[in-house]
Amino acid sequence: MSTPRVILLLSGSLRSGSSSETVLRTARAVAPPDLRTVLYGGLATLPHFNPDDDADPLPGPVAELRAAIDEADAVLVCTPEYAGTLPGSFKNLLDWTVGSTEICDKPTAWVNAAAPGRGQGAEATLRTVLRYTGADIVEPACVRVAVDRDTVDADGIITDPGARERLGLALGLLTVRAAEAEQE
């Protein structure tokens, strides 16, 4: 039996019960049994990025972040937009990936959970930073799943079939790209 693919789920929000967290919990719920999803929970513990600290030994939370990215076959991001761009804490997480190679060539996509017509600033910034890191952006897996709180159950999972289908599609496309990358 083969080892299941692993997709790392990165939330750009520190807020408990955020739309980003809801989207990623739902992605976990719709993932097929042969796919393992890992929800990264260390965003709040990361130190402020300082290039002087980007050397061995790395600060513990940074080493844990990089190990989680390295161990994943692909990465799925869901982040809110604050003031037209990424939240500072999530930009800080991304800054810690710029000087390393763990995310380089890693299939990566994002979910925009903002209301229609919003979130493009965060997407544009995310695209720019991910290009700097060398991530393999899987464009068809970058989807929009606006969170309607009326379709979120008591466990924080989206019940809307269309939203669940789009998340399943994104996971599937990332899995296929990870398999292709392994063959290259």
Tab-separated table of C-alpha atoms in Angstrom:
chain	number	residue	atom	x	y	z
A	1	MET	CA	0.000	0.000	0.000
A	2	SER	CA	1.370	3.418	-0.954
A	3	THR	CA	1.871	6.295	1.438
A	4	PRO	CA	-0.961	8.842	1.188
A	5	ARG	CA	-0.206	12.240	-0.279
A	6	VAL	CA	-0.030	15.051	2.258
A	7	ILE	CA	-1.467	18.522	1.698
A	8	LEU	CA	-0.497	21.201	4.182
A	9	LEU	CA	-3.325	23.615	4.939
A	10	LEU	CA	-2.195	27.146	5.833
A	11	SER	CA	-4.641	29.631	7.304
A	12	GLY	CA	-3.742	33.298	7.104
A	13	SER	CA	-6.035	34.173	9.985
A	14	LEU	CA	-5.328	34.129	13.703
A	15	ARG	CA	-9.034	34.437	14.542
A	16	SER	CA	-10.670	31.293	15.888
A	17	GLY	CA	-13.615	30.286	13.722
A	18	SER	CA	-12.548	32.567	10.862
A	19	SER	CA	-13.773	32.032	7.327
A	20	SER	CA	-10.270	30.839	6.410
A	21	GLU	CA	-10.335	28.237	9.167
A	22	THR	CA	-13.842	27.180	8.114
A	23	VAL	CA	-12.702	26.673	4.523
A	24	LEU	CA	-9.692	24.599	5.562
A	25	ARG	CA	-11.733	22.492	8.008
A	26	THR	CA	-14.111	21.806	5.155
A	27	ALA	CA	-11.216	20.856	2.887
A	28	ARG	CA	-10.188	18.304	5.514
A	29	ALA	CA	-13.761	16.987	5.633
A	30	VAL	CA	-14.025	16.503	1.862
A	31	ALA	CA	-10.536	15.042	1.380
A	32	PRO	CA	-10.616	11.452	0.141
A	33	PRO	CA	-9.329	8.750	2.514
A	34	ASP	CA	-6.114	8.330	0.512
A	35	LEU	CA	-5.181	11.993	1.088
A	36	ARG	CA	-3.863	13.280	4.401
A	37	THR	CA	-4.428	16.931	5.212
A	38	VAL	CA	-2.415	18.689	7.903
A	39	LEU	CA	-3.717	21.963	9.303
A	40	TYR	CA	-0.776	24.129	10.360
A	41	GLY	CA	-1.439	25.770	13.714
A	42	GLY	CA	1.729	27.694	14.463
A	43	LEU	CA	1.010	31.063	12.853
A	44	ALA	CA	0.737	32.891	16.187
A	45	THR	CA	4.017	31.461	17.487
A	46	LEU	CA	6.245	32.585	14.624
A	47	PRO	CA	8.724	35.308	15.579
A	48	HIS	CA	8.895	38.482	13.522
A	49	PHE	CA	10.982	37.809	10.449
A	50	ASN	CA	14.551	38.974	10.819
A	51	PRO	CA	17.131	37.952	8.201
A	52	ASP	CA	19.735	37.739	10.977
A	53	ASP	CA	17.705	34.894	12.528
A	54	ASP	CA	17.297	33.040	9.229
A	55	ALA	CA	20.277	30.786	9.965
A	56	ASP	CA	20.935	27.566	11.825
A	57	PRO	CA	19.821	27.030	14.399
A	58	LEU	CA	16.471	28.423	13.330
A	59	PRO	CA	13.970	29.574	15.934
A	60	GLY	CA	11.884	26.524	16.909
A	61	PRO	CA	8.577	27.702	15.394
A	62	VAL	CA	10.324	28.521	12.100
A	63	ALA	CA	11.984	25.106	11.974
A	64	GLU	CA	8.571	23.517	12.607
A	65	LEU	CA	6.965	25.560	9.801
A	66	ARG	CA	9.676	24.648	7.329
A	67	ALA	CA	9.514	20.974	8.336
A	68	ALA	CA	5.732	20.961	7.812
A	69	ILE	CA	6.148	22.460	4.339
A	70	ASP	CA	8.981	20.076	3.501
A	71	GLU	CA	6.972	17.011	4.571
A	72	ALA	CA	3.938	18.033	2.496
A	73	ASP	CA	3.418	17.066	-1.120
A	74	ALA	CA	1.416	20.249	-1.742
A	75	VAL	CA	0.159	23.368	0.041
A	76	LEU	CA	-3.325	24.901	0.146
A	77	VAL	CA	-3.666	28.432	1.552
A	78	CYS	CA	-6.740	30.321	2.683
A	79	THR	CA	-6.162	33.835	3.956
A	80	PRO	CA	-8.308	36.868	4.583
A	81	GLU	CA	-7.570	40.236	3.087
A	82	TYR	CA	-6.777	43.126	5.434
A	83	ALA	CA	-6.444	46.663	4.093
A	84	GLY	CA	-6.187	45.377	0.531
A	85	THR	CA	-3.404	42.850	1.116
A	86	LEU	CA	-2.327	39.922	3.268
A	87	PRO	CA	-2.605	40.085	7.053
A	88	GLY	CA	0.762	40.978	8.581
A	89	SER	CA	1.024	37.729	10.530
A	90	PHE	CA	0.563	35.656	7.388
A	91	LYS	CA	2.986	37.802	5.376
A	92	ASN	CA	5.436	37.133	8.211
A	93	LEU	CA	4.925	33.374	7.734
A	94	LEU	CA	5.613	33.746	4.031
A	95	ASP	CA	8.691	35.871	4.705
A	96	TRP	CA	10.144	32.928	6.630
A	97	THR	CA	9.803	30.791	3.457
A	98	VAL	CA	11.548	33.174	1.054
A	99	GLY	CA	15.103	32.337	2.081
A	100	SER	CA	14.593	28.575	2.168
A	101	THR	CA	13.830	25.940	-0.441
A	102	GLU	CA	11.051	23.858	1.159
A	103	ILE	CA	8.256	25.465	-0.852
A	104	CYS	CA	10.291	25.785	-4.051
A	105	ASP	CA	8.571	23.755	-6.815
A	106	LYS	CA	5.913	22.601	-4.302
A	107	PRO	CA	2.410	22.508	-5.848
A	108	THR	CA	0.567	25.365	-4.153
A	109	ALA	CA	-2.885	26.913	-4.474
A	110	TRP	CA	-5.211	29.132	-2.502
A	111	VAL	CA	-8.866	29.528	-1.734
A	112	ASN	CA	-10.367	33.015	-1.696
A	113	ALA	CA	-13.112	32.929	0.952
A	114	ALA	CA	-14.039	36.614	0.628
A	115	ALA	CA	-17.411	37.836	-0.504
A	116	PRO	CA	-17.755	38.269	-4.275
A	117	GLY	CA	-15.776	41.261	-5.531
A	118	ARG	CA	-13.369	41.198	-2.585
A	119	GLY	CA	-10.069	39.541	-1.755
A	120	GLN	CA	-8.206	40.327	-4.975
A	121	GLY	CA	-5.542	42.338	-3.125
A	122	ALA	CA	-4.661	39.372	-0.924
A	123	GLU	CA	-4.611	37.101	-3.980
A	124	ALA	CA	-2.287	39.449	-5.878
A	125	THR	CA	0.119	39.744	-2.952
A	126	LEU	CA	0.026	36.010	-2.325
A	127	ARG	CA	0.799	35.336	-5.982
A	128	THR	CA	3.737	37.776	-5.881
A	129	VAL	CA	5.275	36.314	-2.726
A	130	LEU	CA	4.747	32.700	-3.802
A	131	ARG	CA	6.533	33.455	-7.069
A	132	TYR	CA	9.488	34.784	-5.081
A	133	THR	CA	9.577	31.534	-3.095
A	134	GLY	CA	9.546	29.455	-6.276
A	135	ALA	CA	6.294	27.701	-5.362
A	136	ASP	CA	4.567	25.863	-8.210
A	137	ILE	CA	1.271	27.789	-8.348
A	138	VAL	CA	-1.449	25.446	-9.622
A	139	GLU	CA	-3.781	28.028	-11.164
A	140	PRO	CA	-6.808	25.747	-11.758
A	141	ALA	CA	-6.702	24.779	-8.065
A	142	CYS	CA	-6.987	28.428	-6.974
A	143	VAL	CA	-10.705	28.701	-6.285
A	144	ARG	CA	-13.245	31.011	-4.709
A	145	VAL	CA	-15.408	29.660	-1.904
A	146	ALA	CA	-17.246	32.524	-0.228
A	147	VAL	CA	-18.349	31.462	3.233
A	148	ASP	CA	-22.048	31.939	3.887
A	149	ARG	CA	-22.388	31.503	7.668
A	150	ASP	CA	-25.874	30.041	7.099
A	151	THR	CA	-24.198	27.029	5.444
A	152	VAL	CA	-21.691	26.331	8.245
A	153	ASP	CA	-22.605	23.554	10.660
A	154	ALA	CA	-21.880	23.349	14.415
A	155	ASP	CA	-18.473	21.763	13.707
A	156	GLY	CA	-17.385	24.702	11.540
A	157	ILE	CA	-17.785	22.770	8.269
A	158	ILE	CA	-19.414	24.214	5.146
A	159	THR	CA	-22.469	22.196	4.096
A	160	ASP	CA	-23.059	23.863	0.712
A	161	PRO	CA	-22.503	21.153	-1.952
A	162	GLY	CA	-21.057	23.588	-4.510
A	163	ALA	CA	-18.477	24.933	-2.069
A	164	ARG	CA	-17.539	21.409	-1.004
A	165	GLU	CA	-17.195	20.370	-4.637
A	166	ARG	CA	-14.852	23.304	-5.416
A	167	LEU	CA	-12.670	22.433	-2.421
A	168	GLY	CA	-12.571	18.780	-3.450
A	169	LEU	CA	-11.565	19.836	-6.960
A	170	ALA	CA	-8.745	22.017	-5.602
A	171	LEU	CA	-7.437	19.136	-3.473
A	172	GLY	CA	-7.655	16.785	-6.438
A	173	LEU	CA	-5.751	19.131	-8.730
A	174	LEU	CA	-3.021	19.611	-6.117
A	175	THR	CA	-2.759	15.846	-5.665
A	176	VAL	CA	-2.420	15.278	-9.412
A	177	ARG	CA	0.244	17.996	-9.694
A	178	ALA	CA	2.147	16.484	-6.738
A	179	ALA	CA	2.117	13.091	-8.469
A	180	GLU	CA	3.351	14.677	-11.706
A	181	ALA	CA	6.120	16.509	-9.835
A	182	GLU	CA	7.230	13.252	-8.269
A	183	GLN	CA	7.591	11.728	-11.744
A	184	GLU	CA	9.697	14.640	-13.062
